[in-house]
Coordinates of C-alpha atoms and ligand atoms in Angstrom, one line a residue:
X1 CA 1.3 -25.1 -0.1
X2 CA -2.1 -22.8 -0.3
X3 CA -2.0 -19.5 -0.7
X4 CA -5.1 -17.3 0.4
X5 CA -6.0 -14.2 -1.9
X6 CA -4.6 -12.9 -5.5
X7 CA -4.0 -9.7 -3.8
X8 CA -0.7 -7.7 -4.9
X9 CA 0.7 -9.6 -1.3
X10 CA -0.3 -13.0 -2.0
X11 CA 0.8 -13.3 -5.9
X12 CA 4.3 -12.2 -4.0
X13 CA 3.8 -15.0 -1.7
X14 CA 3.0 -17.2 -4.2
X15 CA 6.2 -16.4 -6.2
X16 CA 8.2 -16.4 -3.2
X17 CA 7.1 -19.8 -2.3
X18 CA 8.1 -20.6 -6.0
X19 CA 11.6 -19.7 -5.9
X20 CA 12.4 -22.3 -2.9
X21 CA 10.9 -24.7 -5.1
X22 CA 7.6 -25.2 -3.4
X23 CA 4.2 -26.5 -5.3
X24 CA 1.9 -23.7 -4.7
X25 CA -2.0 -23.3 -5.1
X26 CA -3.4 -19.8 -5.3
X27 CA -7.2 -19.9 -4.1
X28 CA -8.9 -16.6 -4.8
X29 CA -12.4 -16.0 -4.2
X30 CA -13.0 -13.4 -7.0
X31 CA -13.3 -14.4 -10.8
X32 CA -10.1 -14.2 -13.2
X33 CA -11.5 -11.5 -15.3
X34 CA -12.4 -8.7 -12.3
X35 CA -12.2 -5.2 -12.5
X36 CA -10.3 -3.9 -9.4
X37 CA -11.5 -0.4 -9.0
X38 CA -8.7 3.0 -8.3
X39 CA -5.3 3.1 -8.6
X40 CA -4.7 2.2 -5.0
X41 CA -1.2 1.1 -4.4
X42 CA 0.8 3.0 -7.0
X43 CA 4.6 3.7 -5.2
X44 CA 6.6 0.7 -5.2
X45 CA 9.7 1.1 -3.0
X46 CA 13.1 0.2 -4.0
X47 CA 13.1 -2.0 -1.9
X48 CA 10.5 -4.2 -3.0
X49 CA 11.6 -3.8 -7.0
X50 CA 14.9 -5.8 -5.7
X51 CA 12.7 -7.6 -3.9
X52 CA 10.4 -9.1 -6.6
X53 CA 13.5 -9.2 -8.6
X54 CA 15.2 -11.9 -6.0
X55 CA 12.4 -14.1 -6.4
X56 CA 11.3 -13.5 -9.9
X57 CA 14.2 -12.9 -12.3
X58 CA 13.1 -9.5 -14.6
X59 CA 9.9 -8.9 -12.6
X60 CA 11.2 -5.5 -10.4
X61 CA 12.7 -4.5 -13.8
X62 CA 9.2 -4.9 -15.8
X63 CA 7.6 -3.0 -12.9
X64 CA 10.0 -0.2 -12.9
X65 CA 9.7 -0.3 -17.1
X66 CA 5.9 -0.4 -16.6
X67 CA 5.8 2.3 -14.0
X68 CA 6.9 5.8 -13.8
X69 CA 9.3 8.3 -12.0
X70 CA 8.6 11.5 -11.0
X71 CA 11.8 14.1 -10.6
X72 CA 10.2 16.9 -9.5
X73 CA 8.9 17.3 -5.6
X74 CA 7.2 20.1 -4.4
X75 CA 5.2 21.6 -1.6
X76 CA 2.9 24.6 -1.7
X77 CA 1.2 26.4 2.2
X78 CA -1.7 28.0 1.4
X79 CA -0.7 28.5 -2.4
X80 CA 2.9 29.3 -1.3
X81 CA 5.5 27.1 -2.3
X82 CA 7.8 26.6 0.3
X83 CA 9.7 23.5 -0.8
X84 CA 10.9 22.8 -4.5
X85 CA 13.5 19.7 -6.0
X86 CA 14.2 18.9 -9.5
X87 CA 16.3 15.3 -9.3
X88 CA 18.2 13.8 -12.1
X89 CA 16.8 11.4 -14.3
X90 CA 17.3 8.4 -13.3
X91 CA 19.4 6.2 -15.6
X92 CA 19.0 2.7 -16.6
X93 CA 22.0 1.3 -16.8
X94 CA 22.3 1.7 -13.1
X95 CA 20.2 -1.0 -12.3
X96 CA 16.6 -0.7 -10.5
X97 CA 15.2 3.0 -10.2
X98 CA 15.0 3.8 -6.4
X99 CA 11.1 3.6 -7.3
X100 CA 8.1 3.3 -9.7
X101 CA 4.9 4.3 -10.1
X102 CA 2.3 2.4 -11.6
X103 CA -1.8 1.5 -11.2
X104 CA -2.0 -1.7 -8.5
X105 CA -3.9 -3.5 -11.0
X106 CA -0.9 -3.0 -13.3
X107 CA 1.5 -4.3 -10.6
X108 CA -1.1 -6.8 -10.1
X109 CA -1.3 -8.2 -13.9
X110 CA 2.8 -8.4 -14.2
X111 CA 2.7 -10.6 -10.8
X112 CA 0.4 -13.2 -12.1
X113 CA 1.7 -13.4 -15.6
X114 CA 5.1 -14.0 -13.2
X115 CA 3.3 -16.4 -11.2
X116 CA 1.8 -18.0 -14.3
X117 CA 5.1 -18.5 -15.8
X118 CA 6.5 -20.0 -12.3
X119 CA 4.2 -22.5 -12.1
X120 CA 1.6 -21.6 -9.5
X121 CA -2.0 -23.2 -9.3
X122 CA -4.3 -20.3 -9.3
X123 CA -8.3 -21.0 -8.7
X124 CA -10.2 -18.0 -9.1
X125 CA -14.1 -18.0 -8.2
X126 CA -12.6 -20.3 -5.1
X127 CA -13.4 -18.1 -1.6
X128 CA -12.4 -20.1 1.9
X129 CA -14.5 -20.8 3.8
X130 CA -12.9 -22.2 6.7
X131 CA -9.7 -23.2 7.9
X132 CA -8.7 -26.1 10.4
X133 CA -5.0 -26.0 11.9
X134 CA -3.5 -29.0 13.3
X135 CA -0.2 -30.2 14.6
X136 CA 0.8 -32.2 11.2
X137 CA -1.0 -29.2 8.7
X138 CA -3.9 -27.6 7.5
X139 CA -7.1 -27.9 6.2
X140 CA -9.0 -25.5 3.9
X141 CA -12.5 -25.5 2.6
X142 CA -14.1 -23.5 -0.1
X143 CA -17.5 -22.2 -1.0
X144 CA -18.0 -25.2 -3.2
X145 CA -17.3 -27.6 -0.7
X146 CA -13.5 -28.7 -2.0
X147 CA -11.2 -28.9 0.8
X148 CA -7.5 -28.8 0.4
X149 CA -4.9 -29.9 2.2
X150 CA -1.3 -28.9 2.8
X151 CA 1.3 -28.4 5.8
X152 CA 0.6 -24.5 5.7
X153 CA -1.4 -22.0 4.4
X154 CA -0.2 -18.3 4.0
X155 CA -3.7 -15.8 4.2
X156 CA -3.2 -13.2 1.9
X157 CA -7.2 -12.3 1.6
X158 CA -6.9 -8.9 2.8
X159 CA -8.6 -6.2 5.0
X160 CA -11.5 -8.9 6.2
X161 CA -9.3 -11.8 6.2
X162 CA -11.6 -15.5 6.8
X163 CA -7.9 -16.6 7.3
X164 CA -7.4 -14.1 10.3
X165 CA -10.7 -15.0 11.8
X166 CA -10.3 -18.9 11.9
X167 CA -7.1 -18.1 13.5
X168 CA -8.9 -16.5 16.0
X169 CA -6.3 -12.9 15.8
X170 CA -8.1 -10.4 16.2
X171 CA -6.6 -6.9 14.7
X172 CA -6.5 -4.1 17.3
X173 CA -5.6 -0.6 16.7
X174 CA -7.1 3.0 15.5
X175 CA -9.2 4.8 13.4
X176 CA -8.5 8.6 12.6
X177 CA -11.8 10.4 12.4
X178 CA -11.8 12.1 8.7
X179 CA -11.3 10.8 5.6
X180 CA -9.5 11.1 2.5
X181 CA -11.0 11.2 -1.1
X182 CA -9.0 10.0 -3.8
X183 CA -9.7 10.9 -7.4
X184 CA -7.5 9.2 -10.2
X185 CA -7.4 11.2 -13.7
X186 CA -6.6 9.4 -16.9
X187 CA -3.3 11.4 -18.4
X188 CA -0.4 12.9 -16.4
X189 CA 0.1 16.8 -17.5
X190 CA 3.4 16.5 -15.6
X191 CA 5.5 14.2 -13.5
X192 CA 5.6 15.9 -10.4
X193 CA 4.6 14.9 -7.1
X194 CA 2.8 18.1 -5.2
X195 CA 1.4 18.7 -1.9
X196 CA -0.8 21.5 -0.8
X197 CA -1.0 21.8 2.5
X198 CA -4.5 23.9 3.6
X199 CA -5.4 24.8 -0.4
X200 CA -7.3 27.9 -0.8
X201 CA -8.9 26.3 -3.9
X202 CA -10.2 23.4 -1.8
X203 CA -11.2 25.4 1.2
X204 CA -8.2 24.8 3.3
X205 CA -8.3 21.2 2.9
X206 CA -4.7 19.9 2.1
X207 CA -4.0 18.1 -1.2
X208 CA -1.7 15.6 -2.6
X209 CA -1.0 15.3 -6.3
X210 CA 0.8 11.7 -7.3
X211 CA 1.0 10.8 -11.3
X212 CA 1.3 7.3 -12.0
X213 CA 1.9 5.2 -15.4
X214 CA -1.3 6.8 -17.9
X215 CA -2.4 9.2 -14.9
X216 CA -2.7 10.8 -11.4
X217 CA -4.3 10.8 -8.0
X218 CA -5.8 13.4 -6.7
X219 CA -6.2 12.8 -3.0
X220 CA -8.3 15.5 -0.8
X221 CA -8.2 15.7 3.1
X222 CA -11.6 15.9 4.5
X223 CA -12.2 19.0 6.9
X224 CA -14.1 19.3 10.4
X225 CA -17.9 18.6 9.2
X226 CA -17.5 17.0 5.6
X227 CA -18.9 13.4 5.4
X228 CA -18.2 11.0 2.3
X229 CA -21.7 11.0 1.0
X230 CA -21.9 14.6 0.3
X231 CA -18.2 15.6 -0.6
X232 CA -17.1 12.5 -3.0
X233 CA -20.9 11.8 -5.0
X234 CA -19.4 12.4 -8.2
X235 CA -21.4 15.6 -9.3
X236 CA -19.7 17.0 -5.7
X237 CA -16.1 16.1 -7.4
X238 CA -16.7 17.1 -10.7
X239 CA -17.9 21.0 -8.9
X240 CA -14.6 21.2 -6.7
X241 CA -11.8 19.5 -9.3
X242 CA -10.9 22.0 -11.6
X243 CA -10.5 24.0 -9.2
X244 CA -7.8 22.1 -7.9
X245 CA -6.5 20.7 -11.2
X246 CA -8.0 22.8 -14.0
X247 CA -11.3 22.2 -16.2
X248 CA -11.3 18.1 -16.0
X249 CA -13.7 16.3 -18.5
X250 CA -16.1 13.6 -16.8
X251 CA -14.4 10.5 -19.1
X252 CA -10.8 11.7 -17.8
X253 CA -12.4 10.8 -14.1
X254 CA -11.7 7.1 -14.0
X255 CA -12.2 6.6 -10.7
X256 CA -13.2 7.9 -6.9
X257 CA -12.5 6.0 -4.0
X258 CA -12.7 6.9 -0.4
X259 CA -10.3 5.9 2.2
X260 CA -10.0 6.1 6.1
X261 CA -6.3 6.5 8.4
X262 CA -6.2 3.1 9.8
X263 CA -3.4 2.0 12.2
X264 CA -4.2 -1.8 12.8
X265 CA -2.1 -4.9 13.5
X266 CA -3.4 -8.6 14.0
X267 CA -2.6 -9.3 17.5
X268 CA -0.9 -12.5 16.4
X269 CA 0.3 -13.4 12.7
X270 CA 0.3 -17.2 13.1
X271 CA -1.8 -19.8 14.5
X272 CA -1.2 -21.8 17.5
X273 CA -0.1 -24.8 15.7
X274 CA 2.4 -22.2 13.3
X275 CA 0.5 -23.7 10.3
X276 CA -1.1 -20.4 9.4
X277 CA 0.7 -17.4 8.1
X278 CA -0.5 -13.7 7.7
X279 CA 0.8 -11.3 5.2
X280 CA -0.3 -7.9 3.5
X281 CA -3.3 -6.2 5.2
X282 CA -4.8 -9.8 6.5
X283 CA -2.3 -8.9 9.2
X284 CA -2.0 -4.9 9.3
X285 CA -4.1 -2.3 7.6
X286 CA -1.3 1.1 7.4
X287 CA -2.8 4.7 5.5
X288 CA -1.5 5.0 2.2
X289 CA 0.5 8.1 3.2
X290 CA 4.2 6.3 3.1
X291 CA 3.4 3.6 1.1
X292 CA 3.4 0.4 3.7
X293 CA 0.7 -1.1 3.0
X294 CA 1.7 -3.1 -0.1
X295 CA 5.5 -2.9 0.1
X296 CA 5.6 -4.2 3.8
X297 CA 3.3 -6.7 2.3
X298 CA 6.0 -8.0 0.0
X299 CA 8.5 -8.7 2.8
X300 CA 5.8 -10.3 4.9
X301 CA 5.3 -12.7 2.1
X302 CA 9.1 -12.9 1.1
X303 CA 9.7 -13.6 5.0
X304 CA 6.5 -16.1 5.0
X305 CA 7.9 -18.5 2.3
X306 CA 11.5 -18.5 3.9
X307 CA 10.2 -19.5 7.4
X308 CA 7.9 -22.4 5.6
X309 CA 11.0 -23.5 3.1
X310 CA 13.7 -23.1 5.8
X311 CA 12.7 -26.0 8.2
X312 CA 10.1 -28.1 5.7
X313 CA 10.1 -31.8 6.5
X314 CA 11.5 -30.6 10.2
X315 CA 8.3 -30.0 12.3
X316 CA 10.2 -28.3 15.1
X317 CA 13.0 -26.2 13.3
X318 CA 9.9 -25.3 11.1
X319 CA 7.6 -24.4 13.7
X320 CA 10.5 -22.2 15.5
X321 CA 11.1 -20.6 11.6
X322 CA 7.2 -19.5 11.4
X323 CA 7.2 -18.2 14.9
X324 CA 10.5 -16.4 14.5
X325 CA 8.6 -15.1 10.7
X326 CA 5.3 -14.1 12.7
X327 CA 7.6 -11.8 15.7
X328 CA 9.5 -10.4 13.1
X329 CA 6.8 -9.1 10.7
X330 CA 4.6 -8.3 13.6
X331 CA 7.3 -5.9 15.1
X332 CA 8.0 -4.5 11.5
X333 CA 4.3 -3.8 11.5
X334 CA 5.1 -1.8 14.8
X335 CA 7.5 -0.1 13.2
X336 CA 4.9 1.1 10.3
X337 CA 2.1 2.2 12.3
X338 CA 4.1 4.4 14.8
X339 CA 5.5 6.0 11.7
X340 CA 2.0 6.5 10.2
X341 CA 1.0 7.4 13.6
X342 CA 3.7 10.3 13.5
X343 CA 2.4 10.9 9.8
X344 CA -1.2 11.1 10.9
X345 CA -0.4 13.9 13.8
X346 CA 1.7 16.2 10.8
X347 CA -1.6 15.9 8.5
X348 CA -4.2 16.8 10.9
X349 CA -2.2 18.2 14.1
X350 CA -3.9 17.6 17.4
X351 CA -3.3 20.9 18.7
X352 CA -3.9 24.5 18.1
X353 CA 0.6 24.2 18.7
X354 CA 1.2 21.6 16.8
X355 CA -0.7 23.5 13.5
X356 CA 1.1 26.6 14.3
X357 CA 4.1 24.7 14.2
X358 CA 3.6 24.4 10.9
X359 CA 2.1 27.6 10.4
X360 CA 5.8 28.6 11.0
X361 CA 8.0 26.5 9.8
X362 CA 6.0 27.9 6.1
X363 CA 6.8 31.4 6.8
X364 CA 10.6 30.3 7.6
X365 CA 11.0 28.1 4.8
X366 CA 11.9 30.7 1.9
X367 CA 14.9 31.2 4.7
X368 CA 15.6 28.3 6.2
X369 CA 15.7 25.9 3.9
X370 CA 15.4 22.8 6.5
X371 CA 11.4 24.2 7.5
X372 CA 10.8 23.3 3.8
X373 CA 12.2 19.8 3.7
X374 CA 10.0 19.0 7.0
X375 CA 6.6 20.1 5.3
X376 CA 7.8 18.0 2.2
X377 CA 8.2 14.9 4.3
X378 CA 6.4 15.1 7.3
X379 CA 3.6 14.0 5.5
X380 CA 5.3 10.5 5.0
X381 CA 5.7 9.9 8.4
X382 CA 9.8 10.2 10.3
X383 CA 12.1 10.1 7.0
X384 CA 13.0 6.4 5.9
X385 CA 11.0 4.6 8.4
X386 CA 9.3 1.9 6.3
X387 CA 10.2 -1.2 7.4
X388 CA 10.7 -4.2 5.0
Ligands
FAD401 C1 -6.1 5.0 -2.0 C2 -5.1 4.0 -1.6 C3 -3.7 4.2 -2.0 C4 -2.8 3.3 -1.6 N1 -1.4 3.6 -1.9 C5 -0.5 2.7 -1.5 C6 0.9 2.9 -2.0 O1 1.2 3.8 -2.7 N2 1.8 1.9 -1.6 C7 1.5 0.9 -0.8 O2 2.4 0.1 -0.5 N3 0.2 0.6 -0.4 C8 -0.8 1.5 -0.8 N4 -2.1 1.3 -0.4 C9 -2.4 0.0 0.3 C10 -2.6 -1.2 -0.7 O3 -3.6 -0.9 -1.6 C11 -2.9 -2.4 0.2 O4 -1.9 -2.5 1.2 C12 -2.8 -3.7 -0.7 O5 -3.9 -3.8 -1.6 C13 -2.9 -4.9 0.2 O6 -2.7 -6.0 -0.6 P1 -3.1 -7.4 -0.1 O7 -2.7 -8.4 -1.1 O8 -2.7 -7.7 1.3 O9 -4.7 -7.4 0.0 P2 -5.8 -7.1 -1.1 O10 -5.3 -6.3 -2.2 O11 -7.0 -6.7 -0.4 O12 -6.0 -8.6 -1.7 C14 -6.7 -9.6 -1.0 C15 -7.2 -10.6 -2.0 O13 -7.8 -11.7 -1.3 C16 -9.1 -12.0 -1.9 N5 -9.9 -12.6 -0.9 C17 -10.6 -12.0 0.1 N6 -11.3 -12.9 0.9 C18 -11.0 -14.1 0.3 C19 -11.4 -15.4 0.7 N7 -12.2 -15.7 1.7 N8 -11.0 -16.5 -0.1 C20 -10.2 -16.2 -1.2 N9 -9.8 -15.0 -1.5 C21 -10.2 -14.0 -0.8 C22 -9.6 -10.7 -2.5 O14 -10.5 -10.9 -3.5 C23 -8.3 -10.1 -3.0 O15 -7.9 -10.5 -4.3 C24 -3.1 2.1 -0.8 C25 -4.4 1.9 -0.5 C26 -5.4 2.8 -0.9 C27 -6.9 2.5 -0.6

């Protein structure tokens, strides 16, 4: 079996694949010793800790020992806090924390020691090229010329997927206008979790503060008129940080990324021969508010090897098993994006009703409890929606 992309999503795949006893090469088109830049993907759900743990035996348990928790939430209006929770600790001996916190190169590294261990073929410095589905399997050529052959092929490569393009899916969807900045700072002062919603000290633009294992992310809302170039240069975020977060040396900046609210879905996840697979954000591109992108990634790719295990050796019960695997995930992938959509209208409402509505429901808070446990999760999109 080939696996496209050493991606958080397809090193899942990979080890998913491995636990129904499947041979599995891992072609990835960067070199084994790259530097992935920002923390990225830092909350792993629940979820995907037992997840990992079902197909890996100690690998959601090394991420939740790697990771972090934080048990203190809060939300600030304005400098106001109008929302506060202090949870207990969570305790071992309970099993798997209901999540963790760590760097997505971190995640990353534990995955392909896992993988490693499990037996999976990974060629690094090997990016496809091309892709030709048949009725019987699949053919896959790399930028050396090598082609590789094997009765499917799960594309993993990401945001500009080669997989998704010899397909022929196409991803449709939007684009928010605005744009977040995302700072990560080496040490964590605190393990809290705080959103300012329209921070005086960063003219009105809201804030999220999110510590991970060795660190935190700092991530900015852009406002009417800013543009990336200007407001995350590095000398502009080393003027308006401390501000924010207190006098922040330069070395303590480790990295600044920029992102954009996306909300797209490929319009089909498998081929028309169900040889071809998509997973992760080959097949759907989520923002990072709610944390979808990488853990719905982990049950495409859980889902993905069960549909190519279930009917192997069985062309028809097989191909019914992928397309059964490519209507599910696409509808989970529904699921996501109208809950980001929901998130998206909370962060930057789309009318002068919608911002008083949470204009209000500040000013009610200190009274009515329930105003402050909407600002605290509206943000995530409607409470529990991510879908596995
Ligand atoms: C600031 C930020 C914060 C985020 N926070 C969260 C969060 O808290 N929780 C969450 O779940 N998600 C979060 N996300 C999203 C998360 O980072 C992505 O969903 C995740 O990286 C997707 O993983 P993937 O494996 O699908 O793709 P990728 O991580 O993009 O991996 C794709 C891999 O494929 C390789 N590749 C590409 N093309 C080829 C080719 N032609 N041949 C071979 N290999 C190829 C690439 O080199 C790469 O290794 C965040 C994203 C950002 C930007």
């Amino acid at each position: 079996m080939i696996v496209v992309g050493a991606g958080p999503v397809g090193l899942c795949a990979a080890l998913a694949l491995r636990a129904h006893r499947v041979p599995v090469v891992l072609l990835e088109a960067d070199p084994a010793d790259r530097q992935r830049t920002g923390s990225r993907a830092l909350y792993v759900h629940g979820k995907s800790l037992a997840l990992l743990e079902s197909i890996s035996r100690g690998l959601g348990a090394e991420l939740a020992a790697r990771g972090v928790l934080w048990n203190v939430r809060r939300t600030l209006y304005r400098g106001r806090q109008v929302y506060a929770r202090e949870f207990p600790p969570h305790d071992p001996a309970r099993g798997l924390p209901p999540f963790t916190s760590l760097r997505q190169s971190e995640t990353e590294r534990i995955l392909l020691h896992a993988c490693e261990s499990a037996g999976v073929e990974v060629r690094w410095n090997h990016p496809v090229t091309e892709i030709v589905a048949h009725s019987a399997g699949v053919t896959v050529a790399t930028a050396d010329g090598t082609t590789w052959s094997g009765s499917h092929v799960v594309g993993a490569d990401g945001a500009r997927s080669t997989v998704r393009k010899c397909t022929g899916s196409t991803l449709d969807g939007s684009a928010a206008e605005g744009f977040h900045v995302v700072v990560d700072i080496a040490d964590a002062p605190d393990l809290e979790r705080v959103m300012h919603y329209e921070h005086p000290a960063a003219g009105g633009r809201s804030v999220l503060l999110v510590p991970y294992a060795g660190g935190f992310q700092v991530d900015v809302q852009s406002r009417a008129g800013d543009a990336p170039e200007g407001f995350a240069a590095p000398e502009e975020v080393c003027r308006w940080l401390p501000a924010l977060i207190g006098p922040t040396p330069s070395e303590r900046i480790t990295a600044i990324s920029v992102y954009r609210f996306l909300q797209l879905i490929a319009d089909d996840f498998t081929d028309p021969h169900h040889r071809v697979l998509l997973v992760g954000e080959a097949a759907h591109l989520f923002p990072p508010f709610g944390a979808r992108g990488m853990n719905s990634g982990f049950a495409d790719a859980q889902a993905a090897a069960e549909a190519i295990a279930v009917g192997r050796g069985a062309p028809v019960a097989n191909a019914e098993a992928v397309t059964r695997f490519a209507t599910a995930r696409r509808a989970a992938a529904q699921v996501n994006s109208a809950a980001a959509g929901a998130a998206l209208r909370h962060l930057r409402p789309p009318s002068t009703a919608a911002r008083l509505r949470r204009g209000a429901a500040a000013r009610l808070a200190p009274v009515v409890p329930r105003f402050g446990e909407w600002l605290e999760h509206a943000p995530y999109g409607p409470r529990a929606v991510v879908r596995h």
